[in-house]
Amino acid sequence: MKRVTRMLPALVALLAATACAAESVPVPRAQAAPATTQAAAPLAAAVAAPAKKVKLGIADITPMGEKTEKVGVGFPIIVTFDRDVKDKAAVEALLEVEPEEPVEGAWRWVSKRKVIYRTKTYWKPYQKVLFTARLSELPGNTAAKNVSRRFAVGAKNISVVDTRKHSMKVYRNGKLAKKIPISAGKGGLIRNGVDVYLTTSGTHLTMGKKAVETMTSSWMGVTDPKDPRYYKEEIPWAVRISDSGEYVHQSAGYYQYLGRSNQSHGCVRATPAGAKWFYTIAQRGDVVKITGTKRKLQWNNGWSYWQLNWTQWKKGSALKS
């Protein structure tokens, strides 16, 4: 079954950063030139028409193709155009998503150049999804090339983090695969009315991972090594779950708190064995549900699009129906 869909406004600025922050987040249509003649020439010579210009193209597509990565069941399709889109409805109508296992989905515009596709329910695991942008059919854009990319959905990984019980349960394809003792954000640092030391509660998606991630205190303006609040640490098995600096990662010591109390700056700290195992299975777009804190995850903090219900999500489409 084909799904053809769209999106609306600009992406809201991201929330205050969490303490676990990493160191390193239509032109007028070309007209053919008129034919001209030379008086002295025996035959009229037509001047060649200039090449047609591309009015709109694609700068980036997320995720990568089926031969590069497998993605989780919550993954979004993120399309970034190479310039501002003036007629969002016309462009959205030319975007197709064709999963092998049909599911309802819709586009949502988050800026003048970026549109995101999300499904109503999670993708079925172990299937291929074909995305096609028929941009050559956009009026005045016939010089553009149509773009296709096929994605591969992997295992259904859904993790549930209970910050009150200090545990993380990881389900693979519906079965409990591992229970990992954790320590979440301790709270206590208020910025603009937000306790940025608290882990955000809500449905996160994994966005990427590093075997070793450098985490520093620069996110809160502390860069002087003499400052008692300063830190710069190399953290193993880091899986990112938000733009505000939250990760699931190996605890840098402090193992006595795992499974007992929340002592982090907002990240989900895990045991060395648990963190390494989670890192190994993690795919971009895996679901991580966190409960138990008073800090709510905002829908535009990273890939947290499942924070909007289906009715809210569809309001971001440029299509009327």
mmCIF file of C-alpha atoms in Angstrom:
data_model
loop_
_atom_site.group_PDB
_atom_site.id
_atom_site.type_symbol
_atom_site.label_atom_id
_atom_site.label_comp_id
_atom_site.label_asym_id
_atom_site.label_seq_id
_atom_site.Cartn_x
_atom_site.Cartn_y
_atom_site.Cartn_z
ATOM 1 C CA MET A 1 0.000 0.000 0.000
ATOM 2 C CA LYS A 2 1.322 3.446 -0.867
ATOM 3 C CA ARG A 3 1.329 6.263 1.615
ATOM 4 C CA VAL A 4 1.623 9.804 0.293
ATOM 5 C CA THR A 5 1.792 12.516 2.944
ATOM 6 C CA ARG A 6 3.170 16.046 4.214
ATOM 7 C CA MET A 7 4.108 18.792 6.988
ATOM 8 C CA LEU A 8 3.944 22.436 8.396
ATOM 9 C CA PRO A 9 5.787 24.952 10.664
ATOM 10 C CA ALA A 10 9.306 25.641 11.910
ATOM 11 C CA LEU A 11 10.965 23.535 14.555
ATOM 12 C CA VAL A 12 10.796 25.023 18.047
ATOM 13 C CA ALA A 13 14.146 25.676 19.762
ATOM 14 C CA LEU A 14 15.360 22.742 21.848
ATOM 15 C CA LEU A 15 15.096 22.613 25.624
ATOM 16 C CA ALA A 16 17.807 23.446 28.095
ATOM 17 C CA ALA A 17 20.681 20.980 27.836
ATOM 18 C CA THR A 18 21.065 18.063 30.185
ATOM 19 C CA ALA A 19 24.255 17.740 32.146
ATOM 20 C CA CYS A 20 25.447 14.651 30.299
ATOM 21 C CA ALA A 21 26.061 16.781 27.197
ATOM 22 C CA ALA A 22 28.730 15.470 24.853
ATOM 23 C CA GLU A 23 31.666 17.649 23.830
ATOM 24 C CA SER A 24 30.921 17.836 20.209
ATOM 25 C CA VAL A 25 24.005 18.766 17.159
ATOM 26 C CA PRO A 26 10.815 29.061 -6.344
ATOM 27 C CA VAL A 27 13.221 30.438 -8.747
ATOM 28 C CA PRO A 28 11.507 31.634 -11.997
ATOM 29 C CA ARG A 29 11.328 28.888 -14.578
ATOM 30 C CA ALA A 30 14.131 29.097 -17.133
ATOM 31 C CA GLN A 31 12.950 30.265 -20.544
ATOM 32 C CA ALA A 32 14.474 29.209 -23.842
ATOM 33 C CA ALA A 33 16.367 32.029 -25.531
ATOM 34 C CA PRO A 34 14.686 33.205 -28.775
ATOM 35 C CA ALA A 35 16.194 32.103 -32.056
ATOM 36 C CA THR A 36 18.304 34.771 -33.753
ATOM 37 C CA THR A 37 19.666 35.250 -37.268
ATOM 38 C CA GLN A 38 22.760 36.836 -38.773
ATOM 39 C CA ALA A 39 22.203 38.993 -41.876
ATOM 40 C CA ALA A 40 25.328 37.794 -43.660
ATOM 41 C CA ALA A 41 24.744 34.103 -42.977
ATOM 42 C CA PRO A 42 23.114 31.995 -45.668
ATOM 43 C CA LEU A 43 21.049 30.093 -43.098
ATOM 44 C CA ALA A 44 19.442 31.187 -39.816
ATOM 45 C CA ALA A 45 21.331 29.818 -36.790
ATOM 46 C CA ALA A 46 19.330 29.190 -33.629
ATOM 47 C CA VAL A 47 20.990 30.074 -30.344
ATOM 48 C CA ALA A 48 20.975 27.080 -27.986
ATOM 49 C CA ALA A 49 18.509 27.362 -25.099
ATOM 50 C CA PRO A 50 20.093 27.529 -21.649
ATOM 51 C CA ALA A 51 19.946 24.363 -19.567
ATOM 52 C CA LYS A 52 16.959 24.094 -17.274
ATOM 53 C CA LYS A 53 17.691 24.836 -13.622
ATOM 54 C CA VAL A 54 16.767 22.662 -10.698
ATOM 55 C CA LYS A 55 14.277 24.517 -8.530
ATOM 56 C CA LEU A 56 14.316 22.144 -5.549
ATOM 57 C CA GLY A 57 16.489 19.200 -4.551
ATOM 58 C CA ILE A 58 17.203 17.050 -1.504
ATOM 59 C CA ALA A 59 20.215 17.802 0.689
ATOM 60 C CA ASP A 60 19.870 14.886 3.121
ATOM 61 C CA ILE A 61 17.770 11.842 3.980
ATOM 62 C CA THR A 62 17.751 10.018 7.326
ATOM 63 C CA PRO A 63 18.108 7.102 7.913
ATOM 64 C CA MET A 64 20.733 5.587 5.642
ATOM 65 C CA GLY A 65 19.987 2.881 3.113
ATOM 66 C CA GLU A 66 19.371 -0.827 3.684
ATOM 67 C CA LYS A 67 22.983 -1.802 2.964
ATOM 68 C CA THR A 68 24.375 0.619 5.570
ATOM 69 C CA GLU A 69 22.189 0.206 8.647
ATOM 70 C CA LYS A 70 19.146 -1.439 10.140
ATOM 71 C CA VAL A 71 16.805 0.847 12.044
ATOM 72 C CA GLY A 72 14.420 0.489 14.951
ATOM 73 C CA VAL A 73 10.653 0.244 14.791
ATOM 74 C CA GLY A 74 10.181 3.863 15.871
ATOM 75 C CA PHE A 75 12.462 5.438 13.273
ATOM 76 C CA PRO A 76 11.380 8.604 11.490
ATOM 77 C CA ILE A 77 12.144 9.481 7.878
ATOM 78 C CA ILE A 78 13.745 12.928 7.908
ATOM 79 C CA VAL A 79 14.049 14.767 4.595
ATOM 80 C CA THR A 80 16.006 18.010 4.318
ATOM 81 C CA PHE A 81 15.712 20.030 1.110
ATOM 82 C CA ASP A 82 18.485 22.162 -0.363
ATOM 83 C CA ARG A 83 16.460 25.380 -0.100
ATOM 84 C CA ASP A 84 13.265 26.735 1.438
ATOM 85 C CA VAL A 85 10.088 25.026 0.230
ATOM 86 C CA LYS A 86 7.520 27.574 -0.881
ATOM 87 C CA ASP A 87 4.660 25.220 -1.750
ATOM 88 C CA LYS A 88 4.803 22.585 0.986
ATOM 89 C CA ALA A 89 1.558 20.941 -0.118
ATOM 90 C CA ALA A 90 2.772 20.431 -3.668
ATOM 91 C CA VAL A 91 6.059 18.963 -2.492
ATOM 92 C CA GLU A 92 4.521 16.753 0.183
ATOM 93 C CA ALA A 93 2.177 15.233 -2.407
ATOM 94 C CA LEU A 94 5.236 13.981 -4.284
ATOM 95 C CA LEU A 95 6.700 12.100 -1.307
ATOM 96 C CA GLU A 96 5.838 8.404 -1.109
ATOM 97 C CA VAL A 97 6.501 5.843 1.616
ATOM 98 C CA GLU A 98 5.889 2.191 0.745
ATOM 99 C CA PRO A 99 6.490 -0.357 3.550
ATOM 100 C CA GLU A 100 6.264 -4.073 2.908
ATOM 101 C CA GLU A 101 3.971 -4.226 5.947
ATOM 102 C CA PRO A 102 1.418 -1.388 5.443
ATOM 103 C CA VAL A 103 0.910 1.090 8.270
ATOM 104 C CA GLU A 104 -0.643 4.540 8.381
ATOM 105 C CA GLY A 105 1.811 7.432 8.411
ATOM 106 C CA ALA A 106 1.988 11.188 7.905
ATOM 107 C CA TRP A 107 4.488 13.963 7.251
ATOM 108 C CA ARG A 108 5.057 16.929 9.535
ATOM 109 C CA TRP A 109 6.933 20.085 8.513
ATOM 110 C CA VAL A 110 9.309 21.300 11.206
ATOM 111 C CA SER A 111 10.984 24.070 9.210
ATOM 112 C CA LYS A 112 10.933 25.603 5.746
ATOM 113 C CA ARG A 113 13.396 22.969 4.598
ATOM 114 C CA LYS A 114 12.728 19.902 6.729
ATOM 115 C CA VAL A 115 9.834 17.448 6.783
ATOM 116 C CA ILE A 116 9.514 14.310 8.938
ATOM 117 C CA TYR A 117 7.505 11.137 8.399
ATOM 118 C CA ARG A 118 6.152 9.192 11.363
ATOM 119 C CA THR A 119 3.842 6.235 11.494
ATOM 120 C CA LYS A 120 0.685 5.952 13.588
ATOM 121 C CA THR A 121 2.000 2.784 15.217
ATOM 122 C CA TYR A 122 5.508 1.340 15.164
ATOM 123 C CA TRP A 123 6.891 -0.227 12.003
ATOM 124 C CA LYS A 124 6.715 -4.007 11.868
ATOM 125 C CA PRO A 125 10.229 -5.450 12.353
ATOM 126 C CA TYR A 126 12.285 -7.209 9.694
ATOM 127 C CA GLN A 127 10.939 -5.481 6.601
ATOM 128 C CA LYS A 128 11.998 -3.008 3.920
ATOM 129 C CA VAL A 129 10.530 0.471 3.450
ATOM 130 C CA LEU A 130 10.870 2.374 0.181
ATOM 131 C CA PHE A 131 10.923 6.175 0.183
ATOM 132 C CA THR A 132 10.528 8.048 -3.124
ATOM 133 C CA ALA A 133 10.552 11.783 -3.852
ATOM 134 C CA ARG A 134 9.180 12.541 -7.338
ATOM 135 C CA LEU A 135 10.588 16.057 -7.465
ATOM 136 C CA SER A 136 10.753 16.122 -11.270
ATOM 137 C CA GLU A 137 6.948 16.331 -11.233
ATOM 138 C CA LEU A 138 6.987 19.618 -9.322
ATOM 139 C CA PRO A 139 5.977 22.414 -11.728
ATOM 140 C CA GLY A 140 9.072 24.191 -12.997
ATOM 141 C CA ASN A 141 11.358 21.501 -11.565
ATOM 142 C CA THR A 142 11.555 19.041 -14.438
ATOM 143 C CA ALA A 143 15.363 19.178 -14.397
ATOM 144 C CA ALA A 144 15.426 17.635 -10.925
ATOM 145 C CA LYS A 145 16.096 13.937 -10.433
ATOM 146 C CA ASN A 146 13.641 11.729 -8.602
ATOM 147 C CA VAL A 147 15.189 10.239 -5.457
ATOM 148 C CA SER A 148 14.563 6.817 -3.907
ATOM 149 C CA ARG A 149 15.975 5.124 -0.829
ATOM 150 C CA ARG A 150 15.137 1.763 0.676
ATOM 151 C CA PHE A 151 15.403 1.335 4.458
ATOM 152 C CA ALA A 152 15.774 -1.866 6.428
ATOM 153 C CA VAL A 153 13.891 -2.285 9.721
ATOM 154 C CA GLY A 154 15.648 -4.596 12.161
ATOM 155 C CA ALA A 155 14.601 -6.151 15.461
ATOM 156 C CA LYS A 156 11.873 -4.614 17.615
ATOM 157 C CA ASN A 157 13.871 -3.182 20.524
ATOM 158 C CA ILE A 158 11.794 -1.429 23.182
ATOM 159 C CA SER A 159 13.419 -0.456 26.478
ATOM 160 C CA VAL A 160 11.519 0.666 29.561
ATOM 161 C CA VAL A 161 13.413 2.725 32.139
ATOM 162 C CA ASP A 162 11.804 3.130 35.567
ATOM 163 C CA THR A 163 13.716 5.889 37.361
ATOM 164 C CA ARG A 164 11.925 5.163 40.654
ATOM 165 C CA LYS A 165 12.817 1.483 40.666
ATOM 166 C CA HIS A 166 16.215 2.234 39.124
ATOM 167 C CA SER A 167 15.871 -0.436 36.475
ATOM 168 C CA MET A 168 15.892 -0.746 32.696
ATOM 169 C CA LYS A 169 14.060 -3.624 31.026
ATOM 170 C CA VAL A 170 14.948 -4.306 27.401
ATOM 171 C CA TYR A 171 12.413 -6.169 25.284
ATOM 172 C CA ARG A 172 13.444 -7.732 21.951
ATOM 173 C CA ASN A 173 10.641 -8.744 19.611
ATOM 174 C CA GLY A 174 8.188 -8.693 22.505
ATOM 175 C CA LYS A 175 10.229 -10.752 24.971
ATOM 176 C CA LEU A 176 12.207 -9.516 27.969
ATOM 177 C CA ALA A 177 15.851 -9.893 26.950
ATOM 178 C CA LYS A 178 17.649 -8.217 29.856
ATOM 179 C CA LYS A 179 17.057 -6.274 33.059
ATOM 180 C CA ILE A 180 19.800 -3.757 33.824
ATOM 181 C CA PRO A 181 20.328 -1.845 37.113
ATOM 182 C CA ILE A 182 20.549 1.899 36.384
ATOM 183 C CA SER A 183 20.952 5.297 37.997
ATOM 184 C CA ALA A 184 19.088 8.249 36.464
ATOM 185 C CA GLY A 185 19.209 12.026 36.940
ATOM 186 C CA LYS A 186 19.432 13.217 40.539
ATOM 187 C CA GLY A 187 17.884 16.651 39.932
ATOM 188 C CA GLY A 188 18.814 19.843 41.704
ATOM 189 C CA LEU A 189 20.011 22.252 38.976
ATOM 190 C CA ILE A 190 17.322 24.679 37.833
ATOM 191 C CA ARG A 191 17.750 26.549 34.532
ATOM 192 C CA ASN A 192 14.916 28.738 33.230
ATOM 193 C CA GLY A 193 12.489 26.934 35.493
ATOM 194 C CA VAL A 194 13.629 23.480 34.331
ATOM 195 C CA ASP A 195 15.543 21.018 36.489
ATOM 196 C CA VAL A 196 18.144 20.020 33.903
ATOM 197 C CA TYR A 197 19.667 17.405 36.218
ATOM 198 C CA LEU A 198 16.484 15.338 35.882
ATOM 199 C CA THR A 199 16.160 12.693 33.188
ATOM 200 C CA THR A 200 13.261 13.485 30.853
ATOM 201 C CA SER A 201 10.221 11.201 31.055
ATOM 202 C CA GLY A 202 8.663 10.161 27.772
ATOM 203 C CA THR A 203 9.193 8.119 24.615
ATOM 204 C CA HIS A 204 12.710 8.638 23.316
ATOM 205 C CA LEU A 205 14.322 7.225 20.192
ATOM 206 C CA THR A 206 17.958 6.216 19.981
ATOM 207 C CA MET A 207 19.748 8.654 17.659
ATOM 208 C CA GLY A 208 23.279 7.273 17.451
ATOM 209 C CA LYS A 209 26.006 5.635 19.484
ATOM 210 C CA LYS A 210 29.732 5.823 20.222
ATOM 211 C CA ALA A 211 31.986 3.247 21.831
ATOM 212 C CA VAL A 212 33.578 6.146 23.736
ATOM 213 C CA GLU A 213 31.983 9.588 24.090
ATOM 214 C CA THR A 214 33.703 12.639 25.603
ATOM 215 C CA MET A 215 31.372 14.370 28.061
ATOM 216 C CA THR A 216 32.186 17.723 29.637
ATOM 217 C CA SER A 217 30.733 20.398 31.883
ATOM 218 C CA SER A 218 30.864 23.007 29.111
ATOM 219 C CA TRP A 219 27.096 22.684 28.551
ATOM 220 C CA MET A 220 26.584 24.647 31.780
ATOM 221 C CA GLY A 221 29.327 27.157 31.037
ATOM 222 C CA VAL A 222 31.972 25.486 33.216
ATOM 223 C CA THR A 223 35.244 25.206 31.249
ATOM 224 C CA ASP A 224 37.865 26.050 33.897
ATOM 225 C CA PRO A 225 39.508 22.850 35.214
ATOM 226 C CA LYS A 226 39.983 24.613 38.566
ATOM 227 C CA ASP A 227 36.230 24.981 39.006
ATOM 228 C CA PRO A 228 34.949 22.261 41.379
ATOM 229 C CA ARG A 229 32.018 21.663 39.016
ATOM 230 C CA TYR A 230 34.326 21.011 36.056
ATOM 231 C CA TYR A 231 34.488 17.570 34.489
ATOM 232 C CA LYS A 232 35.720 15.980 31.281
ATOM 233 C CA GLU A 233 35.276 12.250 31.064
ATOM 234 C CA GLU A 234 35.614 9.529 28.437
ATOM 235 C CA ILE A 235 32.427 7.522 28.772
ATOM 236 C CA PRO A 236 32.126 4.004 27.271
ATOM 237 C CA TRP A 237 29.146 2.524 25.428
ATOM 238 C CA ALA A 238 27.173 5.750 24.938
ATOM 239 C CA VAL A 239 23.810 5.597 23.123
ATOM 240 C CA ARG A 240 22.234 9.006 22.563
ATOM 241 C CA ILE A 241 18.487 9.414 23.197
ATOM 242 C CA SER A 242 17.894 13.200 22.982
ATOM 243 C CA ASP A 243 19.329 16.474 21.738
ATOM 244 C CA SER A 244 19.601 17.801 25.291
ATOM 245 C CA GLY A 245 22.507 15.492 26.038
ATOM 246 C CA GLU A 246 20.846 12.372 27.455
ATOM 247 C CA TYR A 247 22.466 8.991 26.873
ATOM 248 C CA VAL A 248 22.244 5.438 28.070
ATOM 249 C CA HIS A 249 25.870 4.712 28.937
ATOM 250 C CA GLN A 250 28.216 2.851 31.245
ATOM 251 C CA SER A 251 28.481 4.424 34.648
ATOM 252 C CA ALA A 252 31.891 6.000 35.247
ATOM 253 C CA GLY A 253 32.332 4.324 38.589
ATOM 254 C CA TYR A 254 29.693 4.939 41.285
ATOM 255 C CA TYR A 255 28.488 1.380 40.778
ATOM 256 C CA GLN A 256 27.098 1.337 44.320
ATOM 257 C CA TYR A 257 24.228 3.577 43.156
ATOM 258 C CA LEU A 258 23.129 1.390 40.245
ATOM 259 C CA GLY A 259 19.768 -0.145 41.008
ATOM 260 C CA ARG A 260 19.549 1.861 44.257
ATOM 261 C CA SER A 261 19.395 5.634 43.707
ATOM 262 C CA ASN A 262 19.513 8.363 41.064
ATOM 263 C CA GLN A 263 22.866 10.148 41.025
ATOM 264 C CA SER A 264 23.533 11.174 37.389
ATOM 265 C CA HIS A 265 23.331 14.573 35.700
ATOM 266 C CA GLY A 266 20.435 13.358 33.568
ATOM 267 C CA CYS A 267 21.774 10.352 31.698
ATOM 268 C CA VAL A 268 20.810 6.746 32.325
ATOM 269 C CA ARG A 269 23.899 5.114 33.833
ATOM 270 C CA ALA A 270 24.185 1.351 33.539
ATOM 271 C CA THR A 271 26.517 -1.442 34.613
ATOM 272 C CA PRO A 272 29.548 -2.089 32.376
ATOM 273 C CA ALA A 273 28.136 -5.386 31.128
ATOM 274 C CA GLY A 274 24.618 -3.997 30.699
ATOM 275 C CA ALA A 275 25.765 -0.841 28.907
ATOM 276 C CA LYS A 276 27.981 -2.795 26.505
ATOM 277 C CA TRP A 277 25.195 -5.247 25.697
ATOM 278 C CA PHE A 278 22.715 -2.429 25.095
ATOM 279 C CA TYR A 279 25.209 -0.599 22.886
ATOM 280 C CA THR A 280 25.752 -3.746 20.841
ATOM 281 C CA ILE A 281 22.064 -4.266 20.023
ATOM 282 C CA ALA A 282 21.114 -0.579 19.659
ATOM 283 C CA GLN A 283 19.803 0.600 16.284
ATOM 284 C CA ARG A 284 18.909 4.177 15.424
ATOM 285 C CA GLY A 285 15.184 4.522 15.932
ATOM 286 C CA ASP A 286 14.888 2.032 18.803
ATOM 287 C CA VAL A 287 12.326 3.003 21.445
ATOM 288 C CA VAL A 288 13.392 3.987 24.991
ATOM 289 C CA LYS A 289 10.476 4.793 27.301
ATOM 290 C CA ILE A 290 11.428 6.579 30.523
ATOM 291 C CA THR A 291 9.070 7.048 33.456
ATOM 292 C CA GLY A 292 9.168 8.395 36.996
ATOM 293 C CA THR A 293 10.480 11.974 36.732
ATOM 294 C CA LYS A 294 8.743 15.348 36.799
ATOM 295 C CA ARG A 295 10.607 16.607 33.741
ATOM 296 C CA LYS A 296 8.623 15.910 30.570
ATOM 297 C CA LEU A 297 10.364 15.148 27.294
ATOM 298 C CA GLN A 298 9.456 17.712 24.636
ATOM 299 C CA TRP A 299 8.430 16.349 21.225
ATOM 300 C CA ASN A 300 11.128 18.332 19.398
ATOM 301 C CA ASN A 301 13.997 17.316 21.700
ATOM 302 C CA GLY A 302 15.897 15.013 19.372
ATOM 303 C CA TRP A 303 13.711 12.414 17.661
ATOM 304 C CA SER A 304 11.039 12.457 20.357
ATOM 305 C CA TYR A 305 8.195 12.630 17.844
ATOM 306 C CA TRP A 306 6.178 9.929 19.594
ATOM 307 C CA GLN A 307 5.488 12.463 22.350
ATOM 308 C CA LEU A 308 2.755 13.862 20.091
ATOM 309 C CA ASN A 309 -0.400 11.817 19.724
ATOM 310 C CA TRP A 310 -1.524 10.907 16.216
ATOM 311 C CA THR A 311 -4.022 13.777 15.905
ATOM 312 C CA GLN A 312 -1.404 16.300 16.995
ATOM 313 C CA TRP A 313 1.197 14.863 14.634
ATOM 314 C CA LYS A 314 -1.048 15.047 11.568
ATOM 315 C CA LYS A 315 -1.697 18.737 12.150
ATOM 316 C CA GLY A 316 1.856 19.345 10.957
ATOM 317 C CA SER A 317 1.041 18.139 7.449
ATOM 318 C CA ALA A 318 0.566 20.652 4.645
ATOM 319 C CA LEU A 319 -2.096 18.449 3.046
ATOM 320 C CA LYS A 320 -5.685 19.275 3.858
ATOM 321 C CA SER A 321 -6.914 15.702 3.979
#
